[in-house]
mmCIF file of C-alpha atoms and ligand atoms in Angstrom:
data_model
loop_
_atom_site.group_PDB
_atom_site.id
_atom_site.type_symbol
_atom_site.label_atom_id
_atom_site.label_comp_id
_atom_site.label_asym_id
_atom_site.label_seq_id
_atom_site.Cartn_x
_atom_site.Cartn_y
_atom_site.Cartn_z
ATOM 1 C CA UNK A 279 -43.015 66.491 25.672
ATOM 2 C CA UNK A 280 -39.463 68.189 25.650
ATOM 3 C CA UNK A 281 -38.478 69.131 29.234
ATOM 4 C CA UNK A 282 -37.004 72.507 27.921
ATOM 5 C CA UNK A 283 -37.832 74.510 25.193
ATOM 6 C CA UNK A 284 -36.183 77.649 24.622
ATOM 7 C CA UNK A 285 -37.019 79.844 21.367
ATOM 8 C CA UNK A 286 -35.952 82.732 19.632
ATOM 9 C CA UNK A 287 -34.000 84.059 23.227
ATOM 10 C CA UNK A 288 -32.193 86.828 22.649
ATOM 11 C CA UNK A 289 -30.712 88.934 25.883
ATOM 12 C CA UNK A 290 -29.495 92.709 26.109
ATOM 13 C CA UNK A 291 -27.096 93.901 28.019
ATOM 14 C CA UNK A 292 -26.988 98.163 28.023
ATOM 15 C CA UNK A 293 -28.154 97.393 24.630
ATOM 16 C CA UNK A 294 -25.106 95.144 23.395
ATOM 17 C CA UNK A 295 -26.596 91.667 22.809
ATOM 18 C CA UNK A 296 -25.268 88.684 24.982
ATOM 19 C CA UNK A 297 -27.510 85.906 23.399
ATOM 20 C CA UNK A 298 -28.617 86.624 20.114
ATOM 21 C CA UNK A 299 -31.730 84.248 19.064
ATOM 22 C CA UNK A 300 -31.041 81.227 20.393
ATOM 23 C CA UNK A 301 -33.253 78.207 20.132
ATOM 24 C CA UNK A 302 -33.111 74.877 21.041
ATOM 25 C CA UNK A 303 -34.978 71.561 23.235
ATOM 26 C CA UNK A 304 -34.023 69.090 25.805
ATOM 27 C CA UNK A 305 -35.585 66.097 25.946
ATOM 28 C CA UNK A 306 -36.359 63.918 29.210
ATOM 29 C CA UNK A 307 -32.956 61.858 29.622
ATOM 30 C CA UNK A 308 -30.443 63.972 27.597
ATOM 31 C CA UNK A 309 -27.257 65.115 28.715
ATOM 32 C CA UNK A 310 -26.529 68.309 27.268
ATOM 33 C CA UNK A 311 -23.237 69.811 27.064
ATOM 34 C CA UNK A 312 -22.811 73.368 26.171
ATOM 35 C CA UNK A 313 -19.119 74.742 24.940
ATOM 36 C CA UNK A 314 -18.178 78.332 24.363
ATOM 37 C CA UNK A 315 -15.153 80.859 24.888
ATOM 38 C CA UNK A 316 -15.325 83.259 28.104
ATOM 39 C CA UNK A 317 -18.563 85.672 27.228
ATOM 40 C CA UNK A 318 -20.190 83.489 24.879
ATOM 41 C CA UNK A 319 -23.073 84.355 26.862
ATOM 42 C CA UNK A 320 -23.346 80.250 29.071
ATOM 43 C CA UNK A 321 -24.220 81.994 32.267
ATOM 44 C CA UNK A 322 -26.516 84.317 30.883
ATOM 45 C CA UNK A 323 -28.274 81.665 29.391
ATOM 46 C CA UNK A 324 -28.812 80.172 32.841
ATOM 47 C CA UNK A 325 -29.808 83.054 34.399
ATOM 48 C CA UNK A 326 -32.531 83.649 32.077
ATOM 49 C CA UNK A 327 -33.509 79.651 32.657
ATOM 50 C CA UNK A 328 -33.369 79.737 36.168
ATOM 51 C CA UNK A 329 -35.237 83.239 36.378
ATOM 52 C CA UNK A 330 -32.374 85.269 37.432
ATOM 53 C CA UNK A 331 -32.682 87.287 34.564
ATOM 54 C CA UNK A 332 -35.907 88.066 33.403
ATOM 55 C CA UNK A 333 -35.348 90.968 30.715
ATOM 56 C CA UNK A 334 -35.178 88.851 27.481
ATOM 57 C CA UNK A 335 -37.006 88.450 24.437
ATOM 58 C CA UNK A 336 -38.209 85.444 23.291
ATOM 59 C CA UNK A 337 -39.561 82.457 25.360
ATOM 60 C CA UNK A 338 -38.270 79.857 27.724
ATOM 61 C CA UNK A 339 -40.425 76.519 28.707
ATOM 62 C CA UNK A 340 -39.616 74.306 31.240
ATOM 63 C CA UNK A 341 -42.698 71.159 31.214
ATOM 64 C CA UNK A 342 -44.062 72.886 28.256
ATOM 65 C CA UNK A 343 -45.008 76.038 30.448
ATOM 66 C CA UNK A 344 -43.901 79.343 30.190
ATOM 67 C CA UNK A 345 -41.557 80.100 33.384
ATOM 68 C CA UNK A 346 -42.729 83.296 33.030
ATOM 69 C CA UNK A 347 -46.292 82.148 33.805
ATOM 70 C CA UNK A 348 -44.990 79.776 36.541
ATOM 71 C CA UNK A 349 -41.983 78.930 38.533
ATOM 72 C CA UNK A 350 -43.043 75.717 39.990
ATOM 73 C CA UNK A 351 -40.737 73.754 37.162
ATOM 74 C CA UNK A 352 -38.008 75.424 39.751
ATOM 75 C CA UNK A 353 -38.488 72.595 42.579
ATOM 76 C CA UNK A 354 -37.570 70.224 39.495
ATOM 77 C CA UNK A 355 -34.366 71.984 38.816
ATOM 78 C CA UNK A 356 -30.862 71.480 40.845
ATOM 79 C CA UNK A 357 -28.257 73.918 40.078
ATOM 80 C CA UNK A 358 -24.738 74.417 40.626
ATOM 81 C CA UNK A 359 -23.478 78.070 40.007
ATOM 82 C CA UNK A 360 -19.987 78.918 38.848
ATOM 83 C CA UNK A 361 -18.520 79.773 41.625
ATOM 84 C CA UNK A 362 -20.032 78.560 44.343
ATOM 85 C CA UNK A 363 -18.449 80.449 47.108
ATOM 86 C CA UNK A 364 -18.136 80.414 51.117
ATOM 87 C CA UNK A 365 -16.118 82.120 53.061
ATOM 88 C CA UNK A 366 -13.318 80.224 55.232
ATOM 89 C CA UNK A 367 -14.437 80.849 58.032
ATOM 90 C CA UNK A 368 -18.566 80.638 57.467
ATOM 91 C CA UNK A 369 -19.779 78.407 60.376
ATOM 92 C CA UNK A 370 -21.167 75.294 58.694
ATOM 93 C CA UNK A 371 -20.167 71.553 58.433
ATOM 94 C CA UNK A 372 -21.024 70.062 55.392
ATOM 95 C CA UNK A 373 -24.561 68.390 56.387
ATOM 96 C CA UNK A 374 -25.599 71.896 57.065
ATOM 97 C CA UNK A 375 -24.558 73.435 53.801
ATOM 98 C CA UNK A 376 -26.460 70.267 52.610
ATOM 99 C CA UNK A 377 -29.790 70.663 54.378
ATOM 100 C CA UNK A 378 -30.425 74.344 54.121
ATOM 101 C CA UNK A 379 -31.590 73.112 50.435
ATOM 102 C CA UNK A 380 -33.638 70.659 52.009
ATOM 103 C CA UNK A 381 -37.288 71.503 51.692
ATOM 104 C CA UNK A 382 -38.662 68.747 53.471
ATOM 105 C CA UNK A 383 -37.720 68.753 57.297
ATOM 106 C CA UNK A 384 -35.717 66.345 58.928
ATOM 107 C CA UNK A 385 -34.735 63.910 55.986
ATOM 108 C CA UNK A 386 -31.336 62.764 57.473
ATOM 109 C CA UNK A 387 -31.540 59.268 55.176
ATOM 110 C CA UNK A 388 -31.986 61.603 52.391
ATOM 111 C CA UNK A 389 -29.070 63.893 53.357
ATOM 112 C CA UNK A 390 -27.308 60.857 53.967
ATOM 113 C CA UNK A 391 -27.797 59.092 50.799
ATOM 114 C CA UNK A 392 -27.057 61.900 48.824
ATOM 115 C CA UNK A 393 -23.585 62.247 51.012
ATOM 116 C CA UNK A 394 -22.449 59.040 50.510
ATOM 117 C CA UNK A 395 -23.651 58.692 46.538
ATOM 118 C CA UNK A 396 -20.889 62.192 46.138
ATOM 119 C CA UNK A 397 -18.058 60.094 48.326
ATOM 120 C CA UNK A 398 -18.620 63.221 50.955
ATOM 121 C CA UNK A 399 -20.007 61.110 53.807
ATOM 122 C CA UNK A 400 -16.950 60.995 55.440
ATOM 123 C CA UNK A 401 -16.495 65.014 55.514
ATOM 124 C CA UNK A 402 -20.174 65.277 57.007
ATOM 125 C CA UNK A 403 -18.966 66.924 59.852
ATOM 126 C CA UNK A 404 -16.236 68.958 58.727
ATOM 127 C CA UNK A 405 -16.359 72.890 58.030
ATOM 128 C CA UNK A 406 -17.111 73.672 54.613
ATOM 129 C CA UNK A 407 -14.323 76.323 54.540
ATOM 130 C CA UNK A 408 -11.675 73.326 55.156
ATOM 131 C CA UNK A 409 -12.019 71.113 52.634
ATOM 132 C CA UNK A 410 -10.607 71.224 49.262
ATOM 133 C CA UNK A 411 -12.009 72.389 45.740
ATOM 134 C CA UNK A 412 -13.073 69.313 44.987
ATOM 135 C CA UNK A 413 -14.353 68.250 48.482
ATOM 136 C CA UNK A 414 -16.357 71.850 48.102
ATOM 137 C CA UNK A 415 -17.520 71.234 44.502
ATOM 138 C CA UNK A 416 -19.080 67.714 45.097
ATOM 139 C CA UNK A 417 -21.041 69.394 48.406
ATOM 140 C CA UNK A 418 -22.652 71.808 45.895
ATOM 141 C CA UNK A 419 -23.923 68.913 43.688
ATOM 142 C CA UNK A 420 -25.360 67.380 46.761
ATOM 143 C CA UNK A 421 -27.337 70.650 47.284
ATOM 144 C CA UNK A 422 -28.252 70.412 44.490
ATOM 145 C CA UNK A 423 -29.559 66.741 43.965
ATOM 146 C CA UNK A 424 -31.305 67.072 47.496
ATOM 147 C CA UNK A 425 -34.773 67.609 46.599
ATOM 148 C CA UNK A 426 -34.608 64.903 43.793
ATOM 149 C CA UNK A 427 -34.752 67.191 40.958
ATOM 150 C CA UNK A 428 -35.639 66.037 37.175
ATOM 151 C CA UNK A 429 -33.017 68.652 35.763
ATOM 152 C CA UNK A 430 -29.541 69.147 36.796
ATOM 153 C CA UNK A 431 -27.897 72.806 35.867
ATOM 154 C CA UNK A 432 -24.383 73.382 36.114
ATOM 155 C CA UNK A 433 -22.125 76.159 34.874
ATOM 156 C CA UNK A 434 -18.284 75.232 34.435
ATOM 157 C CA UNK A 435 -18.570 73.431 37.443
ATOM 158 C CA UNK A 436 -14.718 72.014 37.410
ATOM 159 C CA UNK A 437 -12.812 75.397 37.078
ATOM 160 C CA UNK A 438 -10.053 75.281 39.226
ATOM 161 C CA UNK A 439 -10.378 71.658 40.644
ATOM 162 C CA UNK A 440 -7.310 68.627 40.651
ATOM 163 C CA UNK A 441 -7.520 66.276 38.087
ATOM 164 C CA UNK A 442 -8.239 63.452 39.845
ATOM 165 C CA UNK A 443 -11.238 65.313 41.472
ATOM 166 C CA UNK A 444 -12.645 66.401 38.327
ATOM 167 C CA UNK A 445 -12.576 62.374 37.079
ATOM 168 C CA UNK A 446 -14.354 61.266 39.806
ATOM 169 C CA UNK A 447 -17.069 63.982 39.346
ATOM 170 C CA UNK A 448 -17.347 63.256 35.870
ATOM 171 C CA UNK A 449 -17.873 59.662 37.201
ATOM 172 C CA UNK A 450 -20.784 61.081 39.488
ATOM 173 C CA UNK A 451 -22.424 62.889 36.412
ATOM 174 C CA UNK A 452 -22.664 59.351 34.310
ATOM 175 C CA UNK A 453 -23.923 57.709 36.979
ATOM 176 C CA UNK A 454 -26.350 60.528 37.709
ATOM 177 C CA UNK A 455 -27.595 60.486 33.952
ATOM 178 C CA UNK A 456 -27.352 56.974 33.086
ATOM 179 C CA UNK A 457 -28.687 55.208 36.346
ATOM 180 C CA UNK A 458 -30.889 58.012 38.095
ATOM 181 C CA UNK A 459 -32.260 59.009 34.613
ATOM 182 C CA UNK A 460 -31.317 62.861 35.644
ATOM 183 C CA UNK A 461 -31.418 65.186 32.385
ATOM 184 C CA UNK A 462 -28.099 67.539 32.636
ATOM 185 C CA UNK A 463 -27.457 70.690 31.080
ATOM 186 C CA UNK A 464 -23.846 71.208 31.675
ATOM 187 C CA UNK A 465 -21.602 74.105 30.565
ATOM 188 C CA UNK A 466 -17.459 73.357 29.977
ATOM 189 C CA UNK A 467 -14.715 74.120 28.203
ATOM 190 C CA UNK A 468 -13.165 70.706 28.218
ATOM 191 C CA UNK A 469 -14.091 68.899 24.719
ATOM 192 C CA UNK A 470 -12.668 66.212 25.689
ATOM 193 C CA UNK A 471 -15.025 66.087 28.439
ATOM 194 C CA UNK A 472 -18.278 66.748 26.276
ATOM 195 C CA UNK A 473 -17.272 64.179 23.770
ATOM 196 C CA UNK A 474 -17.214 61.704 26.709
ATOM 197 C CA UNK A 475 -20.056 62.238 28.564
ATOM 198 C CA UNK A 476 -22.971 64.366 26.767
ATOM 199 C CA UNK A 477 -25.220 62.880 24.054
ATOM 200 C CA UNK A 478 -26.279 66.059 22.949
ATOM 201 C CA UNK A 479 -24.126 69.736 22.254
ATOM 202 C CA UNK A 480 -24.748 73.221 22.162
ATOM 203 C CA UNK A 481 -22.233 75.500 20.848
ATOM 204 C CA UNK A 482 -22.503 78.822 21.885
ATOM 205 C CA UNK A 483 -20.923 82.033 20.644
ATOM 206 C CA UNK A 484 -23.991 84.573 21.159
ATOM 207 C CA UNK A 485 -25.298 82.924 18.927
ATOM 208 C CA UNK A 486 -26.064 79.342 18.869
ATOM 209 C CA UNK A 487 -23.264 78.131 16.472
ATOM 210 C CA UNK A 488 -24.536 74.376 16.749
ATOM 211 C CA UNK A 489 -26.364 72.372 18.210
ATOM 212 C CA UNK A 490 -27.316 68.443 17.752
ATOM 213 C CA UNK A 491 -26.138 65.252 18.698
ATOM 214 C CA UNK A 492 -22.562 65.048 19.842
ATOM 215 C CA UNK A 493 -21.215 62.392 17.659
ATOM 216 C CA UNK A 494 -22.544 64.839 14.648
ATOM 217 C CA UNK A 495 -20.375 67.541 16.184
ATOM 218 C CA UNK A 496 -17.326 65.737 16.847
ATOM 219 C CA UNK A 497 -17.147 63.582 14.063
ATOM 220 C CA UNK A 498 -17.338 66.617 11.688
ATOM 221 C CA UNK A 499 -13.688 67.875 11.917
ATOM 222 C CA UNK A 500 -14.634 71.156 9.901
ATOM 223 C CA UNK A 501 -17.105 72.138 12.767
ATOM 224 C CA UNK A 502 -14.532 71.226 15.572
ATOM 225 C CA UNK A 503 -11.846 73.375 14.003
ATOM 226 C CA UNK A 504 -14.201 76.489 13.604
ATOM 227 C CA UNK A 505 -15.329 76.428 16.940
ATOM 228 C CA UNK A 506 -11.767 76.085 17.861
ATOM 229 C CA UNK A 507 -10.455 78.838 16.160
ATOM 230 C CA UNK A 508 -13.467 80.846 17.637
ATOM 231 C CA UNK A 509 -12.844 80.448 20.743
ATOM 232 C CA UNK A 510 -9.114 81.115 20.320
ATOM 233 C CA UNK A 511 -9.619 84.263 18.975
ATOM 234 C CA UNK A 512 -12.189 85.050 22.265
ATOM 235 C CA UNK A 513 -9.499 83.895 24.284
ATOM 236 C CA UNK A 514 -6.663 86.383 23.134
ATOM 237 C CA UNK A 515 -9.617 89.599 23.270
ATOM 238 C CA UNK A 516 -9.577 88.792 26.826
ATOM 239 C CA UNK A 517 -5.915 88.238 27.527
HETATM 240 P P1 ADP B 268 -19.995 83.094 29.773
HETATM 241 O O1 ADP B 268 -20.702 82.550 30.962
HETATM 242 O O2 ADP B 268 -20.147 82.244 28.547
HETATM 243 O O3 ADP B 268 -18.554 83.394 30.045
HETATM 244 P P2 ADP B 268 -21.611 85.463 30.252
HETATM 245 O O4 ADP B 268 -23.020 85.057 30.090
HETATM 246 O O5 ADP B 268 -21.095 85.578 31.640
HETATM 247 O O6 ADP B 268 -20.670 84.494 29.381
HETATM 248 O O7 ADP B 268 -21.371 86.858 29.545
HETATM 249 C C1 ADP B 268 -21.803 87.118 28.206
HETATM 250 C C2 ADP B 268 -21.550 88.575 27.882
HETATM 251 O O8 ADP B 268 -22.438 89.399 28.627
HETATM 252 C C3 ADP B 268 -20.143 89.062 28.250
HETATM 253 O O9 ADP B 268 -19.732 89.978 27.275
HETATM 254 C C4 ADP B 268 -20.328 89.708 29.589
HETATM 255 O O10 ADP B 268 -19.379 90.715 29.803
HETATM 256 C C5 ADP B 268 -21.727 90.295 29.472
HETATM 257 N N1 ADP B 268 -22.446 90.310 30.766
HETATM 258 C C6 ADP B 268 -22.721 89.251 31.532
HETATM 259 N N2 ADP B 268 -23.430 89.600 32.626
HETATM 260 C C7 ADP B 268 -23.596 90.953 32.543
HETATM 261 C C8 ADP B 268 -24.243 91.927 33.372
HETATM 262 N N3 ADP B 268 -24.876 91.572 34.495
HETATM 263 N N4 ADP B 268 -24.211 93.194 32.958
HETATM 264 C C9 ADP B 268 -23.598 93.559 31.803
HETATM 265 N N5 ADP B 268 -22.975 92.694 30.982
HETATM 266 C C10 ADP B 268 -22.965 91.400 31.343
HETATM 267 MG MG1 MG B 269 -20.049 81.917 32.755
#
């Protein structure tokens, strides 16, 4: 059984296509990484995963079922969006932020647990608003790994974090995949990054450029430079 199956998905947007047929499966246990320039079309692929978008052709199955038929596969998913964001002054302290997730009531072990596995017990009580990028980031992933899901979604999740926070989050996401036998679907820019950590890639540019293991991708030095030069060329349209 493939966890995720997602076949011939194309999305429109005003008529001007974002995804253009795009099909591929994750398996239980895989850590997916997916690369592509700004408006290669990552978060639209999400939304369309996580039901946020719904106009697309094509289909999408999570547990071999079609989400549009059901959307219980989304207690199975945790997801971090792109940019998470809270105001600085919203009036939470971390455990809150953390428990409004929770579907079970009163599961303080659980939101404890999950605290200390992200190195955030300490900021339990703090205000969400004060603490840093990083601090923020890894209170999102805690959300999101609250209901023990099987799937773990997130989209550029290290965009404007230190480097030293984004190590130790990389950290987290091994452990997560290796130990806790979470799948991951994660979307970056940092190769490096992918190389390291995911045992599968995606390479998206509307359409779905490649997609395999990631030792076939990086070891093929004629597929690294084309995405490369890809992307480049995305990155000067939009600068
Ligand atoms: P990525 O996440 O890879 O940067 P997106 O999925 O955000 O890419 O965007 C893919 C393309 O679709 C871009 O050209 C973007 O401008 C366009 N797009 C994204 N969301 C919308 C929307 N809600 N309405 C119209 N166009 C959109
Ligand atoms: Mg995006």
């Amino acid at each position: 059984m493939s966890l995720v199956e997602i076949k011939n998905l194309t999305v429109r947007y005003s008529g001007i296509k974002a995804l253009d047929d795009v099909s591929f499966v994750v398996n239980p246990g895989d850590f997916l990484g997916i690369i592509g320039p700004n408006g290669a079309g990552k978060s639209t692929l999400f939304d369309s995963m996580l039901g946020l978008n719904t106009k697309y052709d094509g289909t999408i199955k999570f547990f071999d079922e079609d989400i549009k038929r059901s959307k219980k596969y989304l207690k199975e998913l945790g997801y971090v969006p792109q940019k998470p964001v809270f105001e600085k002054n919203f009036p939470a302290t971390v455990s809150d932020v953390v428990q409004m997730e929770l579907r079970d009531e009163s599961k303080q072990d659980r939101i404890d647990k999950v605290l200390r596995q992200l190195w955030i017990y300490d900021l339990h009580d703090r205000r969400i608003g004060d603490l840093s990028g990083g601090q923020q980031q890894r209170v999102f992933i805690a959300k999101a790994l609250i209901n023990n899901p099987k799937i773990l979604i997130l989209d550029e999740p290290v965009t404007g974090i230190d480097q030293q926070s984004t190590d130790l989050f990389y950290n987290i996401l091994r452990d997560l995949n290796h130990r806790q036998k979470i799948t991951i679907i994660w979307s970056s820019h940092d190769l490096d990054a992918v190389n390291q950590l995911a045992n599968h890639v995606a390479c998206l540019n509307r359409i779905l450029f490649f997609h395999g293991e990631s030792e076939k991708f990086f070891s093929n030095d004629e597929l690294v430079k084309q995405y490369s030069e890809a992307s480049m060329q995305e990155h000067m349209r939009h600068h």
